[in-house]
PDB file of C-alpha atoms and ligand atoms in Angstrom:
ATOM      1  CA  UNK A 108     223.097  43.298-106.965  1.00 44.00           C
ATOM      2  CA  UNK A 109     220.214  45.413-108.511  1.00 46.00           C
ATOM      3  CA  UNK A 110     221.252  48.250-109.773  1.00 49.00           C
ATOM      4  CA  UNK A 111     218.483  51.011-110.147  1.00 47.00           C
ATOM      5  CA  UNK A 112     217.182  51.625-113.782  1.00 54.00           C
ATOM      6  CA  UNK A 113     214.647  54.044-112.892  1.00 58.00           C
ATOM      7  CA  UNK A 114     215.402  57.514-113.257  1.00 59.00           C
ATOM      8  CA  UNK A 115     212.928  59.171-111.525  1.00 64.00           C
ATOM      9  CA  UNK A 116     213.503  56.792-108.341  1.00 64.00           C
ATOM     10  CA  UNK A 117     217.638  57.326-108.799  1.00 60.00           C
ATOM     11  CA  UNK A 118     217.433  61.509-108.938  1.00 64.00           C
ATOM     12  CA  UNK A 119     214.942  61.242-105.823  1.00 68.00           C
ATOM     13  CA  UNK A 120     217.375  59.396-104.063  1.00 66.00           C
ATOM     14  CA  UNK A 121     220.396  61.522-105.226  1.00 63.00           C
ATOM     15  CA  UNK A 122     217.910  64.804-104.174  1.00 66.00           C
ATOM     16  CA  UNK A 123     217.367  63.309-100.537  1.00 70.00           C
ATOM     17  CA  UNK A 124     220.850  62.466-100.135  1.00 67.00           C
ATOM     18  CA  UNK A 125     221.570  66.035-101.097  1.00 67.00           C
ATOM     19  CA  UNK A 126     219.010  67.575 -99.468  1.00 68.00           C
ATOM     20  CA  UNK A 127     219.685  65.510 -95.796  1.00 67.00           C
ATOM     21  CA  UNK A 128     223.723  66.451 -96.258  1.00 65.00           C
ATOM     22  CA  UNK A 129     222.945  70.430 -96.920  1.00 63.00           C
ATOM     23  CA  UNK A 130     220.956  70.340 -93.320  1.00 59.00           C
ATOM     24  CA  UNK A 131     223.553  68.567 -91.681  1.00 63.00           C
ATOM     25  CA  UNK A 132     225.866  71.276 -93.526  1.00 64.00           C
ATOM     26  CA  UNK A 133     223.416  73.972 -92.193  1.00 65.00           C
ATOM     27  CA  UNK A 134     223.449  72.713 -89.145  1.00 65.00           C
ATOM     28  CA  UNK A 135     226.648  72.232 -88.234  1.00 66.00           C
ATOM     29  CA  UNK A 136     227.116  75.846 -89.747  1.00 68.00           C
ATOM     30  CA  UNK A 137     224.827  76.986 -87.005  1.00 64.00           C
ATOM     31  CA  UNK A 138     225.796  75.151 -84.415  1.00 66.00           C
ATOM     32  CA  UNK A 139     229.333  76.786 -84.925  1.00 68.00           C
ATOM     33  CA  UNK A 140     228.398  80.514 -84.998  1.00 68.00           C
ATOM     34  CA  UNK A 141     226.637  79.710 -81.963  1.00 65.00           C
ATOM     35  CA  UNK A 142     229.288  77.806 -79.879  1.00 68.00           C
ATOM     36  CA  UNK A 143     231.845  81.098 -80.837  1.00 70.00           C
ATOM     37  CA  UNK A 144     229.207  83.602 -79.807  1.00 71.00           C
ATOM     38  CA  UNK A 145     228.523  81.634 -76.562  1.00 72.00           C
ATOM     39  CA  UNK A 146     232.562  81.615 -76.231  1.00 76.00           C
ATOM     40  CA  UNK A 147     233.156  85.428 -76.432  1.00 77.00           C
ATOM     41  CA  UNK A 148     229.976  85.720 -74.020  1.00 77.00           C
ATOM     42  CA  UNK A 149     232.084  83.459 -71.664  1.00 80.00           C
ATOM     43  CA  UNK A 150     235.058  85.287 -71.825  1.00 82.00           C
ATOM     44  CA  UNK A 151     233.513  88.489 -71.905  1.00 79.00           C
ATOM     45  CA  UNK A 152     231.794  87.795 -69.168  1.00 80.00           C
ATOM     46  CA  UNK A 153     234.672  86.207 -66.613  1.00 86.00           C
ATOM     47  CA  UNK A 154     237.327  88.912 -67.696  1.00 87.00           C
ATOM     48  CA  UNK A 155     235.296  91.691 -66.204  1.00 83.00           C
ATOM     49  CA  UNK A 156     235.093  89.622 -62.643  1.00 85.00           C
ATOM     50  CA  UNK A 157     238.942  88.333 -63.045  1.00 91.00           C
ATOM     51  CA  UNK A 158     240.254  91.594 -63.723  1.00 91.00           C
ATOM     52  CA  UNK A 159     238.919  92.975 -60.891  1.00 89.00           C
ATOM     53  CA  UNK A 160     240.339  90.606 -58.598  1.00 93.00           C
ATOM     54  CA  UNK A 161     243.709  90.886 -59.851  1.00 93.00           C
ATOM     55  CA  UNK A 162     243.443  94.474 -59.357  1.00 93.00           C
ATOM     56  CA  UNK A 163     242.915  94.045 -55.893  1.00 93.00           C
ATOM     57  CA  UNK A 164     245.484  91.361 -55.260  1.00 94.00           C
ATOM     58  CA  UNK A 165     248.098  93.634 -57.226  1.00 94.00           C
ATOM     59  CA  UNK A 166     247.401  96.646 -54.736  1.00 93.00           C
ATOM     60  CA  UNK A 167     247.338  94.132 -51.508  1.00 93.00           C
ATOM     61  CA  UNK A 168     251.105  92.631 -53.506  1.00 94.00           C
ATOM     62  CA  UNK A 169     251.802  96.871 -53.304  1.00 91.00           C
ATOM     63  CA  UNK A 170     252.070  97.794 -50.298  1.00 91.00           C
ATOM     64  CA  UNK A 171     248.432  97.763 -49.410  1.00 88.00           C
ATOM     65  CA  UNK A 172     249.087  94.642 -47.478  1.00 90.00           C
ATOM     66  CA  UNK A 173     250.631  96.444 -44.395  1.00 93.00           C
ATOM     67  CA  UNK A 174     247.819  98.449 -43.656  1.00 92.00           C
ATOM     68  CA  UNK A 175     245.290  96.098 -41.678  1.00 93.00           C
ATOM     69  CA  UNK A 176     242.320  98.544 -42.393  1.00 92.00           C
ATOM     70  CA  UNK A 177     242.939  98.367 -46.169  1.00 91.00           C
ATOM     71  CA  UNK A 178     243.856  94.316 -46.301  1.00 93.00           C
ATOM     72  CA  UNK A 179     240.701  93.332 -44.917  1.00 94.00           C
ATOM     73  CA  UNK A 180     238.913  96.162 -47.389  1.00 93.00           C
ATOM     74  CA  UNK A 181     240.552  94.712 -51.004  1.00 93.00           C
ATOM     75  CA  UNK A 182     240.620  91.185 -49.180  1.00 94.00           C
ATOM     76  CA  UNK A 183     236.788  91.032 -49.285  1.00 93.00           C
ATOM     77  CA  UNK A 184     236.574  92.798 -52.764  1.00 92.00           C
ATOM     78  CA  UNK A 185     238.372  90.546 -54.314  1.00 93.00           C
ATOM     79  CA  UNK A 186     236.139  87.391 -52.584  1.00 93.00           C
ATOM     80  CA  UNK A 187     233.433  89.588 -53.606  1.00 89.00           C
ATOM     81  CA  UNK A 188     234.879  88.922 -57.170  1.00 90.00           C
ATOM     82  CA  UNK A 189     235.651  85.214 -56.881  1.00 92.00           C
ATOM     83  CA  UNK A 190     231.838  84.788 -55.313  1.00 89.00           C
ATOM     84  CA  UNK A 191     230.643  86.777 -58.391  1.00 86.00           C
ATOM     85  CA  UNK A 192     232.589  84.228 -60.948  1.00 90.00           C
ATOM     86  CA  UNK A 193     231.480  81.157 -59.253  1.00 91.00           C
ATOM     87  CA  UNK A 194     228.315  82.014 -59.297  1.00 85.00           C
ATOM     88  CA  UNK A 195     228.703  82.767 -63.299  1.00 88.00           C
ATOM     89  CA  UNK A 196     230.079  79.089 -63.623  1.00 89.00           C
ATOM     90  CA  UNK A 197     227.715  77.251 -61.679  1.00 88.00           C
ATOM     91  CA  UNK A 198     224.602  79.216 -63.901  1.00 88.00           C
ATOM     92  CA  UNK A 199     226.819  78.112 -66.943  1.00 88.00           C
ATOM     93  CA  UNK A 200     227.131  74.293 -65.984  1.00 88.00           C
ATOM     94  CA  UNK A 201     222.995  74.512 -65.451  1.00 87.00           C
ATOM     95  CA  UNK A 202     222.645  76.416 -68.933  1.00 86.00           C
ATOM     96  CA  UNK A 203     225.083  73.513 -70.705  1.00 85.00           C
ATOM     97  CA  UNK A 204     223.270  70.888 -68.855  1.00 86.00           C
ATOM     98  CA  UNK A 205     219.811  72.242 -69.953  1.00 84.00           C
ATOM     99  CA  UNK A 206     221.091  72.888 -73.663  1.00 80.00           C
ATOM    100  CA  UNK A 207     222.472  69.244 -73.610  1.00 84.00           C
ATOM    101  CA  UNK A 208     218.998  67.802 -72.866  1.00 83.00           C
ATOM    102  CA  UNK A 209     220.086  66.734 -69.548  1.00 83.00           C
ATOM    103  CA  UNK A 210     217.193  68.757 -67.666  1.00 82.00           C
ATOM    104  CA  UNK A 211     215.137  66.059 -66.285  1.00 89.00           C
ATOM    105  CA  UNK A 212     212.058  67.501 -64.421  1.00 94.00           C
ATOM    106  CA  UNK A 213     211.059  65.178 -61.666  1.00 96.00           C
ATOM    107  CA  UNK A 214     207.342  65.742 -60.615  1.00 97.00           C
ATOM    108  CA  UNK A 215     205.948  66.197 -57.268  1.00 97.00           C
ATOM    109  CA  UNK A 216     202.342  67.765 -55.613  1.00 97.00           C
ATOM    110  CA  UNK A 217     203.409  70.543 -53.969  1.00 97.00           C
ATOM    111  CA  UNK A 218     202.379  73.726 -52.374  1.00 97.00           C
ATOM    112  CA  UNK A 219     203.459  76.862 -54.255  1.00 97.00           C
ATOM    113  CA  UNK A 220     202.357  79.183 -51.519  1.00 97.00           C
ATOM    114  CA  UNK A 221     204.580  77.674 -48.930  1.00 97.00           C
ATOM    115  CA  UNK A 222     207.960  77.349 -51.720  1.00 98.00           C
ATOM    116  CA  UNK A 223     206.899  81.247 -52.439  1.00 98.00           C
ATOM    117  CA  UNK A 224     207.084  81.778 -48.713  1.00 97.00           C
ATOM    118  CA  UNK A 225     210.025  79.962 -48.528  1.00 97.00           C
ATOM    119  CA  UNK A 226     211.833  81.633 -51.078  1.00 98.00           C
ATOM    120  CA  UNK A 227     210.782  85.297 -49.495  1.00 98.00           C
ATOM    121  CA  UNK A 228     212.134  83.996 -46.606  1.00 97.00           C
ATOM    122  CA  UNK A 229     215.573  83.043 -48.667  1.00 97.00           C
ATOM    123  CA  UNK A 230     215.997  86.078 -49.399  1.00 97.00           C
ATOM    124  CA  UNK A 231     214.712  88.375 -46.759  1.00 96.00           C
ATOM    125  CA  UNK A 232     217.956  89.522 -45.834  1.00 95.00           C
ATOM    126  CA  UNK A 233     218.705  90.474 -49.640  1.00 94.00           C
ATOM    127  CA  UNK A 234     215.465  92.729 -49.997  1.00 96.00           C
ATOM    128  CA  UNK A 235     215.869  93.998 -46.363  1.00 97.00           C
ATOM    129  CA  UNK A 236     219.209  95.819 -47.742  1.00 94.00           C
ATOM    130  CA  UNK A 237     217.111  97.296 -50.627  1.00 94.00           C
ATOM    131  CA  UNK A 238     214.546  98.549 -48.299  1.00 96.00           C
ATOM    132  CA  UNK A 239     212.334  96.306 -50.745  1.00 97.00           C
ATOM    133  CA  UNK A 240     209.159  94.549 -49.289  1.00 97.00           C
ATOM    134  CA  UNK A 241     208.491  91.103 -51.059  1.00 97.00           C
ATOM    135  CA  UNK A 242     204.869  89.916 -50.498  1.00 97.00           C
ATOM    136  CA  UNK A 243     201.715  88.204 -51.770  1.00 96.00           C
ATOM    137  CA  UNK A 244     199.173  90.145 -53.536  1.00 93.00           C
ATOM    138  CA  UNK A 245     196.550  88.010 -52.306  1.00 91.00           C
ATOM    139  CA  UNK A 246     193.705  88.389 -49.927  1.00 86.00           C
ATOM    140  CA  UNK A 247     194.023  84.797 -48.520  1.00 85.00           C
ATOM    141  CA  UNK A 248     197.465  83.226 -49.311  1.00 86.00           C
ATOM    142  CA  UNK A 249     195.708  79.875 -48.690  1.00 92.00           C
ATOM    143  CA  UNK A 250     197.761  76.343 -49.686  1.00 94.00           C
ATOM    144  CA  UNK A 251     197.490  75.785 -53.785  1.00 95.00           C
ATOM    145  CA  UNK A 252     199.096  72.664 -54.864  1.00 96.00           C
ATOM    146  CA  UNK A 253     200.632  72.294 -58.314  1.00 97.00           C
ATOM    147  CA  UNK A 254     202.456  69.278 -59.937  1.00 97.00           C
ATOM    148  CA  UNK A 255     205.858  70.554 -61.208  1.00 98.00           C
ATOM    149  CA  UNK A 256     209.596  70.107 -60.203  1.00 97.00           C
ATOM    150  CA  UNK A 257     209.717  71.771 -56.646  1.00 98.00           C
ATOM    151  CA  UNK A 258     213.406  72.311 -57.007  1.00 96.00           C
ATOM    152  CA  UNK A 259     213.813  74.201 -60.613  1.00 96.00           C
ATOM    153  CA  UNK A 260     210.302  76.001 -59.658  1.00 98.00           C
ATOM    154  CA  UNK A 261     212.095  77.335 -57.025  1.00 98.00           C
ATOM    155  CA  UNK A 262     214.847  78.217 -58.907  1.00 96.00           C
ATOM    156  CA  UNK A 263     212.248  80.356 -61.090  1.00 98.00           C
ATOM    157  CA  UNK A 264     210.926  82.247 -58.551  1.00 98.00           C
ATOM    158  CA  UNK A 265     214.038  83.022 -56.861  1.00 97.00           C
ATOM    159  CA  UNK A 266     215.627  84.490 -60.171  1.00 96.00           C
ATOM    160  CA  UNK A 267     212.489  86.375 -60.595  1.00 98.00           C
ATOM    161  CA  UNK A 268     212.763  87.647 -57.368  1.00 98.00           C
ATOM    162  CA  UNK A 269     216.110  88.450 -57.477  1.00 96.00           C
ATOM    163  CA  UNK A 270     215.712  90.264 -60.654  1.00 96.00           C
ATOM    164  CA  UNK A 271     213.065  92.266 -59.070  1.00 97.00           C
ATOM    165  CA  UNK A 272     215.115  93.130 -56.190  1.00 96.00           C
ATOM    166  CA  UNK A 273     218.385  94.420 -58.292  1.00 94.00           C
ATOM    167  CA  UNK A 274     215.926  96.419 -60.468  1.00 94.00           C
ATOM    168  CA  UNK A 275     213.937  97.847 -58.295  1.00 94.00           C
ATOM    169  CA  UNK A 276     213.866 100.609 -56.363  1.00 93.00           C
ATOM    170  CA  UNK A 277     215.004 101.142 -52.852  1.00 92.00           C
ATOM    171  CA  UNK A 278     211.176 101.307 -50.836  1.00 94.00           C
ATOM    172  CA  UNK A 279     209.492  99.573 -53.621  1.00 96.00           C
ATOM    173  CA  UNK A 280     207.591  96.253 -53.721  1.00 97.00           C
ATOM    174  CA  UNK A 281     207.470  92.987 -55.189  1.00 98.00           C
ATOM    175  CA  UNK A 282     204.149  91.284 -55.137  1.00 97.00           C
ATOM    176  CA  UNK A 283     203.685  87.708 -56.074  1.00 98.00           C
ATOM    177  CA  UNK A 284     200.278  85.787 -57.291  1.00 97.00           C
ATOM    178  CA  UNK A 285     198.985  82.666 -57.867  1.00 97.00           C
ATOM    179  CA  UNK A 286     195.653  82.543 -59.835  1.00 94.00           C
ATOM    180  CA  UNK A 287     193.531  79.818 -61.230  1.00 90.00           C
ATOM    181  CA  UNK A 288     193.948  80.448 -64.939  1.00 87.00           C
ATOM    182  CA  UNK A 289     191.982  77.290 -67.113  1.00 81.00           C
ATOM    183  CA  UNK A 290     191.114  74.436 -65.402  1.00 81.00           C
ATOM    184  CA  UNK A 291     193.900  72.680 -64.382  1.00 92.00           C
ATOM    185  CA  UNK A 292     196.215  75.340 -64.892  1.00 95.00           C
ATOM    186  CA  UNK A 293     197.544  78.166 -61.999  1.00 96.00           C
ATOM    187  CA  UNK A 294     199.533  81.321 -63.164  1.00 97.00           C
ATOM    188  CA  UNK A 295     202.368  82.976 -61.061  1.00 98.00           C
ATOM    189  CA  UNK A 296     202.875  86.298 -61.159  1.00 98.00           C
ATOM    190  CA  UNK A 297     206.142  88.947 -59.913  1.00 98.00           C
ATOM    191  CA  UNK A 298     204.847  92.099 -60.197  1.00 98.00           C
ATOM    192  CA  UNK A 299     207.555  94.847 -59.394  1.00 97.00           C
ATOM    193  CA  UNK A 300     207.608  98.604 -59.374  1.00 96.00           C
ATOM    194  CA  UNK A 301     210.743  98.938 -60.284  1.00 95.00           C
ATOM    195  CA  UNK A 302     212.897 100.583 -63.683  1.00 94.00           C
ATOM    196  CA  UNK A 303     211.217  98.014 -66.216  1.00 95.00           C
ATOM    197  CA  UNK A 304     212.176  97.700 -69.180  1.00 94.00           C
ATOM    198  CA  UNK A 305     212.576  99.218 -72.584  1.00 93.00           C
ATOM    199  CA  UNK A 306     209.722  97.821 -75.341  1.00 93.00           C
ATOM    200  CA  UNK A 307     212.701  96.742 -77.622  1.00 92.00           C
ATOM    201  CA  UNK A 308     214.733  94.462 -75.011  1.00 92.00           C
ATOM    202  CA  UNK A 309     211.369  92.516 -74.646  1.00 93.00           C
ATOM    203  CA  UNK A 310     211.827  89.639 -77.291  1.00 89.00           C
ATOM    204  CA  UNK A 311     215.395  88.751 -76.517  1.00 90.00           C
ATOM    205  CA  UNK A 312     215.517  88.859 -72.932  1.00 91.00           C
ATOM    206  CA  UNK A 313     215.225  85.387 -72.124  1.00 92.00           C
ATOM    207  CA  UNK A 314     218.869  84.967 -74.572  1.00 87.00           C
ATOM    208  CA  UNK A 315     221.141  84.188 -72.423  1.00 83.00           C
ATOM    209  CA  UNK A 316     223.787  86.748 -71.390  1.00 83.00           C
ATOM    210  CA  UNK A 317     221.256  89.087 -72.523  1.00 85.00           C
ATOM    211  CA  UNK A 318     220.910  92.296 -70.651  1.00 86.00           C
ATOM    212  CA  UNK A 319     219.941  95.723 -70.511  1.00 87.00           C
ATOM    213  CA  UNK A 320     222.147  98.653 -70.138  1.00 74.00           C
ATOM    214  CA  UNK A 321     220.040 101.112 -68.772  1.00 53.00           C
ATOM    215  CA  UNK A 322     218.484  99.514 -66.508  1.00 50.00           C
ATOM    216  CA  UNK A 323     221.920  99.188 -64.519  1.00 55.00           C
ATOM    217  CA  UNK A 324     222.628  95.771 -64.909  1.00 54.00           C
ATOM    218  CA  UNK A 325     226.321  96.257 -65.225  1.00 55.00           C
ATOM    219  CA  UNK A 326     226.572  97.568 -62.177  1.00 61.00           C
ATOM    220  CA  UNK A 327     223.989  95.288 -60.559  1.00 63.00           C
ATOM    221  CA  UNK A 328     226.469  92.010 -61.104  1.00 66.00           C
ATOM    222  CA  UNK A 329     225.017  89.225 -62.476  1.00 70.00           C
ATOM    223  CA  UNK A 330     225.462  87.191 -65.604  1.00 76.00           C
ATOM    224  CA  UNK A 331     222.872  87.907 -67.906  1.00 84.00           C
ATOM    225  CA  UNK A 332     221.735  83.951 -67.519  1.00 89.00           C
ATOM    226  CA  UNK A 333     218.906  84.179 -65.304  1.00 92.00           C
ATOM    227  CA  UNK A 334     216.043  84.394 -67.492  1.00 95.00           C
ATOM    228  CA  UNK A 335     217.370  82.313 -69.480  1.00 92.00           C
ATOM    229  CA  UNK A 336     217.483  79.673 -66.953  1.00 93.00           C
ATOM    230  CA  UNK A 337     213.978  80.552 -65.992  1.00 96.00           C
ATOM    231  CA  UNK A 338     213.232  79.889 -69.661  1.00 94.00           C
ATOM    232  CA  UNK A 339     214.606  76.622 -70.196  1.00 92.00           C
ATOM    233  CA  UNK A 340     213.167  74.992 -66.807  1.00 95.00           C
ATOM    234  CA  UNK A 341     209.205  76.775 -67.659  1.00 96.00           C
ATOM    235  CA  UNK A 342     209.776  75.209 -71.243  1.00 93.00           C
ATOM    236  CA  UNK A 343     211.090  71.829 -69.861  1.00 93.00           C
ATOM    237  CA  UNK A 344     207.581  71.784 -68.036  1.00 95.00           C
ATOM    238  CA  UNK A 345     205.980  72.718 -71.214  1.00 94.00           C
ATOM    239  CA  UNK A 346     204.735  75.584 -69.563  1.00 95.00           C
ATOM    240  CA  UNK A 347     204.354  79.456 -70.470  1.00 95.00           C
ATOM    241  CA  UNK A 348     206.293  82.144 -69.227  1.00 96.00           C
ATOM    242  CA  UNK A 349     205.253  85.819 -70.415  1.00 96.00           C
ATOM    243  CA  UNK A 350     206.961  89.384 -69.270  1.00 96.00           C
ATOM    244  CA  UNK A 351     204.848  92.421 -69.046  1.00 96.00           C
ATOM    245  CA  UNK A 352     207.130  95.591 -68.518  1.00 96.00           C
ATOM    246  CA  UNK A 353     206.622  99.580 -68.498  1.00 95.00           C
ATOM    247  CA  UNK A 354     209.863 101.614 -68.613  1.00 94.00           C
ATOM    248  CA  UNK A 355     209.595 103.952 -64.951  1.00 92.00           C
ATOM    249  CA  UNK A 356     206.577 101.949 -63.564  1.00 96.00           C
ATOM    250  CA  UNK A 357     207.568  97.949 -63.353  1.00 96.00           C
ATOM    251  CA  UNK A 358     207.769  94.883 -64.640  1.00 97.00           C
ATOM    252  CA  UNK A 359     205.376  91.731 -64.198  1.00 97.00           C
ATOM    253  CA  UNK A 360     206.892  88.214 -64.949  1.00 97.00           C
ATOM    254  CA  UNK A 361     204.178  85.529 -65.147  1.00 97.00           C
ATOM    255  CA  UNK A 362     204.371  81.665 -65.608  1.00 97.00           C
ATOM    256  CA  UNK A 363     201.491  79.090 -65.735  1.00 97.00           C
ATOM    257  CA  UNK A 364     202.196  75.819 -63.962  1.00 98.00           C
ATOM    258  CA  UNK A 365     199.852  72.812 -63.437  1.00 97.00           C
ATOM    259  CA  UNK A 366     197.458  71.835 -60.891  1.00 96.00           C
ATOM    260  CA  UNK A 367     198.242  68.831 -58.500  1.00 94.00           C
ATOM    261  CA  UNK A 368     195.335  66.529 -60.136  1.00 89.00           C
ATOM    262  CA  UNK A 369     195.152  64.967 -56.179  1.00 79.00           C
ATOM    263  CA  UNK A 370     193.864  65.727 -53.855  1.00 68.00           C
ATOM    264  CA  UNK A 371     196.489  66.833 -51.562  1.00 64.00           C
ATOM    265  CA  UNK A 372     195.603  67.852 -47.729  1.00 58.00           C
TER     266      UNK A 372
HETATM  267  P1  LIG B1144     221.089  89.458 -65.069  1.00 60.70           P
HETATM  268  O1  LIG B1144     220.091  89.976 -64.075  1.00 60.70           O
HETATM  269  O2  LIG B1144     222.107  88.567 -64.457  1.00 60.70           O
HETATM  270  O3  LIG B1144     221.675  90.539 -65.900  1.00 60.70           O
HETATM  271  P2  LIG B1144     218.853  88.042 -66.355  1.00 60.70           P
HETATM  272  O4  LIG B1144     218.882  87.020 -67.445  1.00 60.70           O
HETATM  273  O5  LIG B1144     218.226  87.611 -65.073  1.00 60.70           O
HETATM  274  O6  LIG B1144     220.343  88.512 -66.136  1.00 60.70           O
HETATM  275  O7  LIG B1144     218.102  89.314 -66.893  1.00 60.70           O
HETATM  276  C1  LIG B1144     218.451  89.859 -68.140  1.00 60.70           C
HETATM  277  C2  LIG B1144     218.234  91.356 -68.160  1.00 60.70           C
HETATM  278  O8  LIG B1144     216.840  91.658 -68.117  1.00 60.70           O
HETATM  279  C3  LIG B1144     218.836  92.085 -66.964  1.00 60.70           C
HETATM  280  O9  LIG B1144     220.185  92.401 -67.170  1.00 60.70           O
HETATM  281  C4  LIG B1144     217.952  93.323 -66.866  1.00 60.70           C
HETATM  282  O10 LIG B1144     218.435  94.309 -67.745  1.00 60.70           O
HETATM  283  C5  LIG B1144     216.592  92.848 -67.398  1.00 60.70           C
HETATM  284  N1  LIG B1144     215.633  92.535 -66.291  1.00 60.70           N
HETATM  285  C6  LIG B1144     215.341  91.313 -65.797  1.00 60.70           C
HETATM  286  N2  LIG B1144     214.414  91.374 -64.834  1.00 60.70           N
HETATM  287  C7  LIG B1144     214.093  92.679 -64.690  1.00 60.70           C
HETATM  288  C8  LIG B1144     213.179  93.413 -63.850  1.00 60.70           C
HETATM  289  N3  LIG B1144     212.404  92.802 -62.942  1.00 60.70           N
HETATM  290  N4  LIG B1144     213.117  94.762 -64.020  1.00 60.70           N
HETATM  291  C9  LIG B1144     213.888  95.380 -64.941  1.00 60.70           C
HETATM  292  N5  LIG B1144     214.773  94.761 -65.753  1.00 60.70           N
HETATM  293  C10 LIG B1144     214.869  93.431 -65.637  1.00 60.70           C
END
């Protein structure tokens, strides 16, 4: 067996063995303080939903059952709570799937206009209760098609618009945009006129379970993982996403997606 004589060749390989096991060391070391903070965001987050649901099953359990008027009042508060927890689960199994590399974006030509429209549509009933008017802030909302995952686009816009909808303000407006930006690039943009958003919370936003105080998110329910969905599909599409925000006037989110290269009638 040949044994290495050289010295310079034996301390390199000593270095890079060194030097691969301290990243690996790093690493892990990051990796960990990241799995506990993303633990106690978990549990921070499902206590607040889970304790309010046992309060109302403890007051049904004490005496509130009897009266009719009351049982059907803490009966939907507490589904109100189980809906808000299920949807907290279901946006963490997308976040651990994304994080995992399992986010597979499957291509199609599609028409953004009519998946905007669609998506208004979806959630009509949600602005209507807001007094908030979604629409297009275009003169001719004609057909664009991009090429892009219809399904997690979808998903983009509708957390956008959701967002702008739970922090905006009752009468205000949401206007979406589609613009040619380069050549075979289109950019998407949710204006709202709503709180917006303090210059500092800019840069972490898109963390997930990231939120801001004063803007009422705590009482707007919610788990802080929208944007940070948003985030991960945009990036999966190697795409841009870029937030625009004024604190009392409104926030713009805009994305750039690409242009269906065919021709599609
Ligand atoms: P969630 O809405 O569930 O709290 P998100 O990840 O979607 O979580 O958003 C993170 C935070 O960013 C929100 O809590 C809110 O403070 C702020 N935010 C997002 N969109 C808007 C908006 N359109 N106007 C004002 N604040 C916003």
């Amino acid at each position: 067996k040949p044994v290495t004589t050289d010295m310079k060749t034996l301390t390199e390989e000593i270095e890079k063995f060194a030097e691969g096991k301290k990243i690996e060391i790093d690493t892990l070391k990051i990796r960990e303080e990241y799995r506990k903070d993303f633990l106690g965001n978990v549990s921070h987050e499902l206590k607040t939903p889970l304790f309010t649901v046992q309060g109302y099953i403890l007051t049904l359990l004490d005496g509130a059952m009897k009266d009719k008027k009351l049982r059907e009042k803490y009966l939907e508060r507490a589904n109100k709570g189980v809906e808000r927890l299920i949807y907290i689960v279901k946006d963490l199994d997308l976040i651990t799937k994304f994080e995992a590399g399992e986010l597979k974006v499957e291509r199609e030509d599609f028409d953004v206009i009519e998946l905007i429209q669609n998506t208004f549509d979806l959630l009509e009933m949600k602005a209507a209760k807001k007094q908030i008017a979604l629409t297009f802030d275009m003169e001719y909302p004609n057909p664009i098609y991009v090429n892009a995952d219809r399904e997690k686009i979808q998903q983009v816009i509708s957390n956008l618009l959701v967002n702008s909808i739970k922090y905006g303000h009752s009468n205000g407006t949401t206007e979406v945009s589609v613009e040619n930006l380069i050549k075979n690039k289109v950019i998407v943009r949710v204006t709202d006129n709503g709180v917006g958003i303090p210059k500092q919370h800019i840069p972490r936003l898109f963390e997930r379970f990231y939120r801001v105080d004063q803007s009422g998110s705590r009482t707007e329910g919610g788990s802080g993982l929208g944007l940070s969905i948003v985030k991960h599909i945009i990036e999966a599409h190697e795409e841009k996403i870029y937030v625009e925000s004024e604190v009392g006037v409104g926030s713009e989110f805009s994305f750039t997606l690409e242009k269906s290269a065919n021709k599609v009638e």
